[in-house]
PDB file of C-alpha atoms and ligand atoms in Angstrom:
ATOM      1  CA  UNK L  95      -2.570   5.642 -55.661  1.00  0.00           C
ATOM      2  CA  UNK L  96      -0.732   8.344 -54.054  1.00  0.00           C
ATOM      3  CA  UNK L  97      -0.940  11.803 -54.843  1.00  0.00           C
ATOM      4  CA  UNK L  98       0.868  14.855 -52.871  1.00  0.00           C
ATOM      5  CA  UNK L  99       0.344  18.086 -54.230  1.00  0.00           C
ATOM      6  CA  UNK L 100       2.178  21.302 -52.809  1.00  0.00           C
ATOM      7  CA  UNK L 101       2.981  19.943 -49.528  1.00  0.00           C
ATOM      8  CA  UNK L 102       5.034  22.291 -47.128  1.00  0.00           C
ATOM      9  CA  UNK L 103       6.100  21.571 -43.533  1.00  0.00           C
ATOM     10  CA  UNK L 104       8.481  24.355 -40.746  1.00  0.00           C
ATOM     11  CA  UNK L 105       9.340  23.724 -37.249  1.00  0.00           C
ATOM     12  CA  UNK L 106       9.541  27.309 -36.834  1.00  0.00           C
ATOM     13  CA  UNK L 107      12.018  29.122 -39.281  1.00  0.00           C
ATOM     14  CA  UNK L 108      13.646  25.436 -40.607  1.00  0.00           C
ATOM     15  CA  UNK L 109      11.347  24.612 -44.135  1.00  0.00           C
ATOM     16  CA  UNK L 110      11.727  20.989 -43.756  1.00  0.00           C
ATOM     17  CA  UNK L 111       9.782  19.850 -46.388  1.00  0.00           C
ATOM     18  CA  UNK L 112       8.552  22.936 -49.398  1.00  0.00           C
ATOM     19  CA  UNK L 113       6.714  22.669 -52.464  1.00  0.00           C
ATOM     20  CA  UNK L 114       6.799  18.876 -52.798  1.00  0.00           C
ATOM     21  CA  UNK L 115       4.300  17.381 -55.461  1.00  0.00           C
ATOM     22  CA  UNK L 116       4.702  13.515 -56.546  1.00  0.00           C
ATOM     23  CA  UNK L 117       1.977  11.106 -58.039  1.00  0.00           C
ATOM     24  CA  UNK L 118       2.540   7.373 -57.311  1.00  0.00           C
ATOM     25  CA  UNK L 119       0.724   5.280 -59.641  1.00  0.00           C
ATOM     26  CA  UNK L 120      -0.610   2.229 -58.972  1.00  0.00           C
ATOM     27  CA  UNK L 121       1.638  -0.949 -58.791  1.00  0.00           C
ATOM     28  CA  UNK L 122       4.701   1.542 -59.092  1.00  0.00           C
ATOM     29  CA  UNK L 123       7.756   1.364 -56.457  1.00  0.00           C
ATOM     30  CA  UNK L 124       9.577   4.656 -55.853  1.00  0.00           C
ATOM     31  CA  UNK L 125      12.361   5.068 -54.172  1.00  0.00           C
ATOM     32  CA  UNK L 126      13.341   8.284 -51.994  1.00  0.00           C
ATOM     33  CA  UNK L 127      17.161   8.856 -51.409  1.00  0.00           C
ATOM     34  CA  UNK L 128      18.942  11.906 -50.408  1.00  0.00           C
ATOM     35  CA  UNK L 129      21.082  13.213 -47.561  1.00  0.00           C
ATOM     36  CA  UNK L 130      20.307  12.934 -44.043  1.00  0.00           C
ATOM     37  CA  UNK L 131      18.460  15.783 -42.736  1.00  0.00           C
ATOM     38  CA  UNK L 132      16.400  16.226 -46.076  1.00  0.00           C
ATOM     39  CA  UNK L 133      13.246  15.353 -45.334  1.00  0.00           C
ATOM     40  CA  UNK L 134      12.750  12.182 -46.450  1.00  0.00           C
ATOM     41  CA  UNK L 135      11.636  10.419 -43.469  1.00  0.00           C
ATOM     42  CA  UNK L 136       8.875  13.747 -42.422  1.00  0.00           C
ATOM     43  CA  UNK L 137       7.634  12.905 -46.156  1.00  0.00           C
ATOM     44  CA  UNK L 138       7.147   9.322 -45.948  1.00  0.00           C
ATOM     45  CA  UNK L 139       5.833   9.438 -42.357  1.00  0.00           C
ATOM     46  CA  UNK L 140       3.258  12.057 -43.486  1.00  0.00           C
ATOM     47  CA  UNK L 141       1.669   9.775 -46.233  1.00  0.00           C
ATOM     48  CA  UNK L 142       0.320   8.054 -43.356  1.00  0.00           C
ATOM     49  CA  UNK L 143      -0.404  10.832 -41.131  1.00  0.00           C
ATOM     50  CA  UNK L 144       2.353  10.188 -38.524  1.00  0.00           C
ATOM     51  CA  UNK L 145       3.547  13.667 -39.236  1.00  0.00           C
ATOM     52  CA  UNK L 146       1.667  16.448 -39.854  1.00  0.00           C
ATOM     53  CA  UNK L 147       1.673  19.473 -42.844  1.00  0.00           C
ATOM     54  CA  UNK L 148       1.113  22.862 -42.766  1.00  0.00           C
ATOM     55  CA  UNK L 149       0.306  23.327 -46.320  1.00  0.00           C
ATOM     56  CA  UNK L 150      -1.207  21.183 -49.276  1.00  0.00           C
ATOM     57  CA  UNK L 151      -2.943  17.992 -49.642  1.00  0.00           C
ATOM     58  CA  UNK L 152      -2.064  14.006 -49.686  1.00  0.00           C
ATOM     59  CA  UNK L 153      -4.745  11.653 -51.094  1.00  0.00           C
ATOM     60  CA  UNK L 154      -4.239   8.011 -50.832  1.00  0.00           C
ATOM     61  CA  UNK L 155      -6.445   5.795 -52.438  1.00  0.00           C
ATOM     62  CA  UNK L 156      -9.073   8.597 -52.791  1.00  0.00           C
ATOM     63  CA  UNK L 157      -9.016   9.410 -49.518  1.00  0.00           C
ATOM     64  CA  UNK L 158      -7.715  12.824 -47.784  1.00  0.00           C
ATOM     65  CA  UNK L 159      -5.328  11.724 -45.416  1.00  0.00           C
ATOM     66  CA  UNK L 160      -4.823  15.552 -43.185  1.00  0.00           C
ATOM     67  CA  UNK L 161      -8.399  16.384 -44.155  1.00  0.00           C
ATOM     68  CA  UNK L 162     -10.188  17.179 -40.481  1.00  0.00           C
ATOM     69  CA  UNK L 163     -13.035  15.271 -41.283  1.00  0.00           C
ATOM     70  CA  UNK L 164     -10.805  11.862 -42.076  1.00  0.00           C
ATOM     71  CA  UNK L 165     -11.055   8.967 -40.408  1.00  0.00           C
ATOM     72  CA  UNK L 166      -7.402   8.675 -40.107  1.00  0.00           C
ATOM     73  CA  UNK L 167      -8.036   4.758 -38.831  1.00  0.00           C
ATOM     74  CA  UNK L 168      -9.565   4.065 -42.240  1.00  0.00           C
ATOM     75  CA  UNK L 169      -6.604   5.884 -44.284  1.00  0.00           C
ATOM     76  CA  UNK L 170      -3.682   3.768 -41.809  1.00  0.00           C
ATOM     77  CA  UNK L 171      -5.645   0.477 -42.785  1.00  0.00           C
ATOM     78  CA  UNK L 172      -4.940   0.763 -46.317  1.00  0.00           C
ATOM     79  CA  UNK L 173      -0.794   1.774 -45.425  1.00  0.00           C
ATOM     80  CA  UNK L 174       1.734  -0.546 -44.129  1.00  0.00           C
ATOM     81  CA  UNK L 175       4.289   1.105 -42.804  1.00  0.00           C
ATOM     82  CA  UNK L 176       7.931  -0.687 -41.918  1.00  0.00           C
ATOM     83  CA  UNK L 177      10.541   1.423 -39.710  1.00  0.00           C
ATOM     84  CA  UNK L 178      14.091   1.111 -39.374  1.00  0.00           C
ATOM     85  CA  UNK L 179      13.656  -0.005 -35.768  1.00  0.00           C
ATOM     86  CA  UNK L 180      11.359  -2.827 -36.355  1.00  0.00           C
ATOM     87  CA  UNK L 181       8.722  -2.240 -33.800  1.00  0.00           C
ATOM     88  CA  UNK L 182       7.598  -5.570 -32.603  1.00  0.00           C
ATOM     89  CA  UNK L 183       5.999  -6.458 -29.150  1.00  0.00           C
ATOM     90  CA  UNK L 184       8.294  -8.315 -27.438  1.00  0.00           C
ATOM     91  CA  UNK L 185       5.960 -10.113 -25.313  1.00  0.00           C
ATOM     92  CA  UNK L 186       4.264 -11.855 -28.369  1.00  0.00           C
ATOM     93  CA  UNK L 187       5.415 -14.247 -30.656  1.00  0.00           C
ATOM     94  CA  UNK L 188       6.020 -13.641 -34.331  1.00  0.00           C
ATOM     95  CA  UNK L 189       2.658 -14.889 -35.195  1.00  0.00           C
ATOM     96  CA  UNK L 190       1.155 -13.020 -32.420  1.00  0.00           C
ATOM     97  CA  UNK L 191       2.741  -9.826 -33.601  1.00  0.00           C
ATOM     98  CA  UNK L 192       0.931 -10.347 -37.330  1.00  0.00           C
ATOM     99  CA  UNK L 193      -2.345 -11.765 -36.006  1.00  0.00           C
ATOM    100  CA  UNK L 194      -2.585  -8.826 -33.515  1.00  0.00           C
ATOM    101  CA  UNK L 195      -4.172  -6.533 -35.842  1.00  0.00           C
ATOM    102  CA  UNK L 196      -6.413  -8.065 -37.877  1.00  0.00           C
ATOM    103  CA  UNK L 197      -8.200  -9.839 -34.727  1.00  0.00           C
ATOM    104  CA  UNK L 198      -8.396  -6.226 -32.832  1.00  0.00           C
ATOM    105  CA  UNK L 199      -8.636  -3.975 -35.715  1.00  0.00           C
ATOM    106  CA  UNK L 200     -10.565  -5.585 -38.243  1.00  0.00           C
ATOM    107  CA  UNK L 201     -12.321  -7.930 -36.399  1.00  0.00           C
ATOM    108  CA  UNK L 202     -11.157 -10.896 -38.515  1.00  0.00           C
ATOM    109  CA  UNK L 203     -12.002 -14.396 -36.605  1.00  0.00           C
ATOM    110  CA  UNK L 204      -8.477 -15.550 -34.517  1.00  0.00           C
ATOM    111  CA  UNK L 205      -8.309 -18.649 -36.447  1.00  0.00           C
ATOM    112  CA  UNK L 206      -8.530 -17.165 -40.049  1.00  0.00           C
ATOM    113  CA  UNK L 207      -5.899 -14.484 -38.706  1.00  0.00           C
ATOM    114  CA  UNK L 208      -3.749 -17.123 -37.583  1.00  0.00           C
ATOM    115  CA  UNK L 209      -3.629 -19.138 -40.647  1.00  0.00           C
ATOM    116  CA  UNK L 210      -2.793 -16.191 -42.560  1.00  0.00           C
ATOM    117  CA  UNK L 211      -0.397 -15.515 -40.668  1.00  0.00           C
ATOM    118  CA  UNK L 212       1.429 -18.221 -40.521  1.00  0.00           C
ATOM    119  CA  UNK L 213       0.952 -18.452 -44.592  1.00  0.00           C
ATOM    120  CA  UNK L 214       2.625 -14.928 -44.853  1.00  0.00           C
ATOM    121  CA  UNK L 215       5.510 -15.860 -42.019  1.00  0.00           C
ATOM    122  CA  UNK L 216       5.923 -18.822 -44.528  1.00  0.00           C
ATOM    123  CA  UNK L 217       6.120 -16.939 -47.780  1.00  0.00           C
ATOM    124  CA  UNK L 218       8.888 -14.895 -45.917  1.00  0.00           C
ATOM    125  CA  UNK L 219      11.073 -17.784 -45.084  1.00  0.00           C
ATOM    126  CA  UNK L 220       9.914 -17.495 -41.177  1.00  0.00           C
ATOM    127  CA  UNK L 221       7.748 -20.747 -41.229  1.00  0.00           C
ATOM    128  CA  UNK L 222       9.999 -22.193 -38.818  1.00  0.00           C
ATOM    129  CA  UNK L 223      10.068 -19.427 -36.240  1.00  0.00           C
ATOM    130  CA  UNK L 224       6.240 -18.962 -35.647  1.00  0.00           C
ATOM    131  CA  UNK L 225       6.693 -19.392 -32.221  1.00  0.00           C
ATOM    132  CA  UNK L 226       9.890 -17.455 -31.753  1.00  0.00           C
ATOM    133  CA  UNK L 227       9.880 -14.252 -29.520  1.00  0.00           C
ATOM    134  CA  UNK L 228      11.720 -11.263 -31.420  1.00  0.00           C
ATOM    135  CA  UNK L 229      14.641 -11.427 -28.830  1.00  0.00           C
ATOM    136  CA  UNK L 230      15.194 -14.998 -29.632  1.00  0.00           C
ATOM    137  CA  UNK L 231      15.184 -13.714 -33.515  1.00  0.00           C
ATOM    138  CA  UNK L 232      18.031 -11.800 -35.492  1.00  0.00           C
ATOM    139  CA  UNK L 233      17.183  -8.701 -37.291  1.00  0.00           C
ATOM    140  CA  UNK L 234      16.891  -9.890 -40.331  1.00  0.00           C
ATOM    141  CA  UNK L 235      14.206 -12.088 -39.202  1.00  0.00           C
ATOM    142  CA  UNK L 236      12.388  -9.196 -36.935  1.00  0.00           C
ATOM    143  CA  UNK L 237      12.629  -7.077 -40.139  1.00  0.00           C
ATOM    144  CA  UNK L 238      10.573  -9.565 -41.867  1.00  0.00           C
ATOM    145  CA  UNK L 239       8.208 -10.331 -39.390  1.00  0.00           C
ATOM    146  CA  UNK L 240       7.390  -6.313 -39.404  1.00  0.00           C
ATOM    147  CA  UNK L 241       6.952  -6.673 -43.155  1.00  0.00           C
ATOM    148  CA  UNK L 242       4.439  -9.906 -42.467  1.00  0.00           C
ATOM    149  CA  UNK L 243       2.846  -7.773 -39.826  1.00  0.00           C
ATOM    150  CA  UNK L 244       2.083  -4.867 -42.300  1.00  0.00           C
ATOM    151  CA  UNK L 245       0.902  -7.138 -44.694  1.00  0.00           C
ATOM    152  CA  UNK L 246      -1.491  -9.198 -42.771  1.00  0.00           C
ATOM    153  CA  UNK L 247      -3.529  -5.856 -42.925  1.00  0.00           C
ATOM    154  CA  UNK L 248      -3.804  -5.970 -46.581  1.00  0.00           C
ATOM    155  CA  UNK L 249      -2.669  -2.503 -47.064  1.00  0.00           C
ATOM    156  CA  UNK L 250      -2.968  -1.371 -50.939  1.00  0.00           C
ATOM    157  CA  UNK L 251       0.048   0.626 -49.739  1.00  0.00           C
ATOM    158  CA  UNK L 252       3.672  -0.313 -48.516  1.00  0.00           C
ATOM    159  CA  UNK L 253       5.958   2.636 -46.416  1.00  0.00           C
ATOM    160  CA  UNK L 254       9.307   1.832 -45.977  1.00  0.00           C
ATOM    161  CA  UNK L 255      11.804   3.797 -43.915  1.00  0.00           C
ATOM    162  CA  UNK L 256      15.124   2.477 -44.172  1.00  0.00           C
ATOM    163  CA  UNK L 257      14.186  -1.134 -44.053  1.00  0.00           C
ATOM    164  CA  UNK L 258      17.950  -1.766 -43.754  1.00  0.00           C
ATOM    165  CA  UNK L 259      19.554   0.624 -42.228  1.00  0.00           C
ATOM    166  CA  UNK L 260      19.682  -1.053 -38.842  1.00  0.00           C
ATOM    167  CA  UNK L 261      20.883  -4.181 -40.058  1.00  0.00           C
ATOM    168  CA  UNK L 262      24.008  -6.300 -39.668  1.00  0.00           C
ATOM    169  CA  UNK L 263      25.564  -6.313 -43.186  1.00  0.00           C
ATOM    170  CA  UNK L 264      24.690  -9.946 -43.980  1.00  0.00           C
ATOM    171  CA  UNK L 265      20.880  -9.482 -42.902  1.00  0.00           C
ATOM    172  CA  UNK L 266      20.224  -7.101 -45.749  1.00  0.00           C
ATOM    173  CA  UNK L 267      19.860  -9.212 -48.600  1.00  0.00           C
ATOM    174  CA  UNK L 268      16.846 -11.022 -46.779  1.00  0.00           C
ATOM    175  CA  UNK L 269      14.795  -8.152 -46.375  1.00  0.00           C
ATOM    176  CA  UNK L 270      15.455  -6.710 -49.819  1.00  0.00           C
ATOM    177  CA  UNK L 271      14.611 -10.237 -51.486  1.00  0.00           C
ATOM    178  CA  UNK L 272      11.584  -9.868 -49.259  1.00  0.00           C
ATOM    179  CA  UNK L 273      10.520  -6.109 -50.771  1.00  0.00           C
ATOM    180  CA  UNK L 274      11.679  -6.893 -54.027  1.00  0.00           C
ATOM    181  CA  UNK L 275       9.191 -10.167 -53.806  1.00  0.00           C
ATOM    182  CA  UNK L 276       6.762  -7.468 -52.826  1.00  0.00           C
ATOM    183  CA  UNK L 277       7.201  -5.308 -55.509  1.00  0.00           C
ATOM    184  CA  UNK L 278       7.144  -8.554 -57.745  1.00  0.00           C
ATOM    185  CA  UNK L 279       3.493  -9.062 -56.490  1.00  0.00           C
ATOM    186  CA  UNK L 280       2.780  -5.691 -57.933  1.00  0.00           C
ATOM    187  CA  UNK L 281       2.620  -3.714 -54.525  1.00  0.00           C
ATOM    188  CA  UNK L 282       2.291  -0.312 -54.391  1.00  0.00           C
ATOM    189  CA  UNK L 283       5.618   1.012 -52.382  1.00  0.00           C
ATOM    190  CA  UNK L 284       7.606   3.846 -51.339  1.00  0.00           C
ATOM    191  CA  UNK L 285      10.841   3.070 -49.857  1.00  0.00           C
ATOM    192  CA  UNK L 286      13.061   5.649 -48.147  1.00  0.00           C
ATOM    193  CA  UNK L 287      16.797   3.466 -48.959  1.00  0.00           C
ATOM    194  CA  UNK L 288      20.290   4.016 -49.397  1.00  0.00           C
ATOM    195  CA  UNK L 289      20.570   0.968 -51.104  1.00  0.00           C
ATOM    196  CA  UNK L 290      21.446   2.529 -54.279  1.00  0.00           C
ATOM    197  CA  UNK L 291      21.963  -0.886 -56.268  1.00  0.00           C
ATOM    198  CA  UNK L 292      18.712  -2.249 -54.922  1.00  0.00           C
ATOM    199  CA  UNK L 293      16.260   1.294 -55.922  1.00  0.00           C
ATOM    200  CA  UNK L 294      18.079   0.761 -59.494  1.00  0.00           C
ATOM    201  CA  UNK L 295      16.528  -2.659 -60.045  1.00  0.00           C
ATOM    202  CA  UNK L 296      13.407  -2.636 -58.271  1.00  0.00           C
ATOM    203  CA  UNK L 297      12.110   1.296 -58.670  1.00  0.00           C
ATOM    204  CA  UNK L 298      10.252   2.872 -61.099  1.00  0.00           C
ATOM    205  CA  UNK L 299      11.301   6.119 -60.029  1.00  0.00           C
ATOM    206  CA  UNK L 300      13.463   7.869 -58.168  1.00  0.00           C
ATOM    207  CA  UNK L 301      13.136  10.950 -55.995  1.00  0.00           C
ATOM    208  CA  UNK L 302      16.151  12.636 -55.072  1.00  0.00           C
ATOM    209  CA  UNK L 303      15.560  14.898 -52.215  1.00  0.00           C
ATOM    210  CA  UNK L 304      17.470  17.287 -50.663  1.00  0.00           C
ATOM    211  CA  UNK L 305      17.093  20.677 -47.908  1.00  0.00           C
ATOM    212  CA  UNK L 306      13.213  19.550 -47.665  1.00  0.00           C
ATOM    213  CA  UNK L 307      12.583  19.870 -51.381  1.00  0.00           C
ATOM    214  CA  UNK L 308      12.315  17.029 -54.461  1.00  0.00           C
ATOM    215  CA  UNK L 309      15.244  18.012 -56.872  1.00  0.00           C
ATOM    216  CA  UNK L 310      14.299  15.390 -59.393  1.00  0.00           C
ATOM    217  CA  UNK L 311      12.416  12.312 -59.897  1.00  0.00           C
ATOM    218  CA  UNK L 312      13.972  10.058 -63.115  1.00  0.00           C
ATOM    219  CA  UNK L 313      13.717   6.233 -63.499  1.00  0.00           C
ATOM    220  CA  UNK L 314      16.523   5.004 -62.458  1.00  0.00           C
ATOM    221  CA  UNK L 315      18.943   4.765 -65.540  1.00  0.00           C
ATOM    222  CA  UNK L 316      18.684   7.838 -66.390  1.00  0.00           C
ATOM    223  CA  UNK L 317      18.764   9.247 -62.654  1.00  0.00           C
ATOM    224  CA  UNK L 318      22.304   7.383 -62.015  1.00  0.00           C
ATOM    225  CA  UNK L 319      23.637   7.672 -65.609  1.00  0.00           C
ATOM    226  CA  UNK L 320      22.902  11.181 -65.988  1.00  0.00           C
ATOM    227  CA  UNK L 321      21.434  13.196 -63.090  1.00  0.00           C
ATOM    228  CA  UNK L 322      20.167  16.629 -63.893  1.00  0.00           C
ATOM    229  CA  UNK L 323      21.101  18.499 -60.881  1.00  0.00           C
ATOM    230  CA  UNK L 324      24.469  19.225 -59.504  1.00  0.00           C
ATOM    231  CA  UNK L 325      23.201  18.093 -55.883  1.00  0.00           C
ATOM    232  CA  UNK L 326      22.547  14.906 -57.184  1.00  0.00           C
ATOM    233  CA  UNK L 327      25.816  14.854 -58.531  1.00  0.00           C
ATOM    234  CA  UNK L 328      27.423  15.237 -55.844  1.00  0.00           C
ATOM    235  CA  UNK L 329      25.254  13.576 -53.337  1.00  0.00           C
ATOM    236  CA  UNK L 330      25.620  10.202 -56.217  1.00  0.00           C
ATOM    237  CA  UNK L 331      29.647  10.626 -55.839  1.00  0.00           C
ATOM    238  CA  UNK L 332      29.739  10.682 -52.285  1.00  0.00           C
ATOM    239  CA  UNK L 333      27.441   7.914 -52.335  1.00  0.00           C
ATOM    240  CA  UNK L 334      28.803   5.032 -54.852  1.00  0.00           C
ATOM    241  CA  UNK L 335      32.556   6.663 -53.958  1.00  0.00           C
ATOM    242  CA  UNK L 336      31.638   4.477 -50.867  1.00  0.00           C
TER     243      UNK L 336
HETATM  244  N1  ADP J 509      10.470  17.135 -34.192  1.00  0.00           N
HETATM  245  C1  ADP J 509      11.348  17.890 -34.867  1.00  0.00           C
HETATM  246  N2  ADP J 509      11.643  19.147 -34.456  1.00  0.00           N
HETATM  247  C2  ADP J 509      12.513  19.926 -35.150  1.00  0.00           C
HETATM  248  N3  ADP J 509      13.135  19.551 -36.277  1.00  0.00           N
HETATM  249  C3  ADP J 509      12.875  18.317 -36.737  1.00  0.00           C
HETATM  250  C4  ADP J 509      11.988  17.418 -36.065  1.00  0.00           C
HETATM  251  N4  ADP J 509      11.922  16.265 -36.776  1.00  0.00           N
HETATM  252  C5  ADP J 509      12.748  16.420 -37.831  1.00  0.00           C
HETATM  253  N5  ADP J 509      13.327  17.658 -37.800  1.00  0.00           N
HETATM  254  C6  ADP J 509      14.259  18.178 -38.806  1.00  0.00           C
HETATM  255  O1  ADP J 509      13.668  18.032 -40.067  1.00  0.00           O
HETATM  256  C7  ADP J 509      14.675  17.798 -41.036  1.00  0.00           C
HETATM  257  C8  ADP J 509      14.292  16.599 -41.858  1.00  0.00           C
HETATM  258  O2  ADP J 509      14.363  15.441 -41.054  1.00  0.00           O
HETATM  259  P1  ADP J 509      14.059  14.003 -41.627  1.00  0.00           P
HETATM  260  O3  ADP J 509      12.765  13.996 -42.318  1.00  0.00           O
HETATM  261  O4  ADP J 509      14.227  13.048 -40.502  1.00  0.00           O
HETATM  262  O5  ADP J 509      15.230  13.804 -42.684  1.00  0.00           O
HETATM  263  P2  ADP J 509      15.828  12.491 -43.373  1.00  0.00           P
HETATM  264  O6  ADP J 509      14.888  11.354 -43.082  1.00  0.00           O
HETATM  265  O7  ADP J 509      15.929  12.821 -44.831  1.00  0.00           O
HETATM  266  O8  ADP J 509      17.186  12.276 -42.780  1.00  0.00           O
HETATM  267  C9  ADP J 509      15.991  17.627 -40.288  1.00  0.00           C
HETATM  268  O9  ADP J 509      16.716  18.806 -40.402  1.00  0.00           O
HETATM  269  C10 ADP J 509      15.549  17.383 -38.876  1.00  0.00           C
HETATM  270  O10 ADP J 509      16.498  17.874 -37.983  1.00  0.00           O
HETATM  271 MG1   MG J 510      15.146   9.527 -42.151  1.00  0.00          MG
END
């Protein structure tokens, strides 16, 4: 479903992302972990096209996404993409913000869009808060009304980039029941986390990056029982030390 092959970004002399090659197949959740500063958010945000490469090719779903003559509209339609920050218009209500797109972008009829809408807000334990403006929501629930938002596009793909990360300590477990519902539904996902338990149960793989290059992709009980490299090692003791 995704395939990057020799991908290679600089700003000037600093190689933040060299020589990276991964194949996601279909229905299979990876998870990318690694230090800060090692690329991990340039990678994901390129699969989509929100950052550019220098070098090598990304295919999703067939199509080239950096390929000049790509209709980069048509490659985002098939990608949902969740941010740390979640990104909602503040001026619209939660079923606003995940009928927006499909009434503007793909033309679907207001009432259908609605109704869906409101069925995914639902499925996400937000059936209550339709009519809720994100300031009047906590992050937890924002979180999951990006994910609804995403979904209500009916991406084949799923881009997360620290889903949790900005969330109060007792919010988290909502929005990783939520992905790990997704990834039950057979989803195809890559999800940038440093929820180490949580990419142990849910991912298929894991890709440990680190200085802008992939160091090792294992499933995940042989990637925390035994990693290969000593930078994952050392990045794992630092990690579950804390
Ligand atoms: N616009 C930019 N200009 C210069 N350097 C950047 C820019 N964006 C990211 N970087 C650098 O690229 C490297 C990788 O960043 P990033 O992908 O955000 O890492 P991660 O998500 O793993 O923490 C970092 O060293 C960061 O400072
Ligand atoms: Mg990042």
């Amino acid at each position: 479903m995704i395939s990057i092959v020799n991908v290679a970004k600089s700003y000037g002399k600093h190689k933040v992302l060299q020589d990276i090659h991964l194949e996601v197949p279909k229905g299979h959740v990876y998870a990318l972990i690694g230090p800060s500063g090692a690329g991990k958010s340039t990678l994901i945000r390129a699969i989509n096209a929100l950052e550019s490469i220098q070098q090598g090719e990304i295919v999703v779903d067939g199509l080239q996404v950096h390929h000049k003559t790509t209709d980069i509209n048509k490659v985002r339609a098939n990608i949902g993409f969740v941010f740390q920050s979640f990104n909602l218009y503040p001026h619209l209500t939660a079923l606003e913000n995940v009928s927006i797109a499909p009434v503007k972008v793909k033309k679907v009829n207001r009432e259908e869009a609605e109704a869906k809408a409101k069925s995914l807000l639902s499925s996400l334990g937000l059936g209550e808060k339709i009519s809720s403006y994100p300031g009047q929501l906590s992050g937890g629930q924002q979180q999951r009304v990006a994910i609804a938002r995403a979904l209500a596009m009916d991406p084949k793909v799923m881009l997360f980039d620290e889903p949790t990360s900005a969330l109060d300590p007792e919010m988290v477990k909502e929005v990783l029941d939520a992905i790990r519902h997704l990834a039950a539904t057979g989803m195809t996902m890559v999800v940038v986390t440093h929820e180490m338990g949580f990419a142990k149960e849910i991912c298929n793989n894991i890709v440990f990056m680190a200085e802008g290059k992939i160091v090792e992709v294992a499933p995940p009980d042989q990637f925390f029982s035994n990693p290969q490299s000593d930078r994952a090692r050392d990045f794992l003791s630092k990690v579950l030390e804390h």
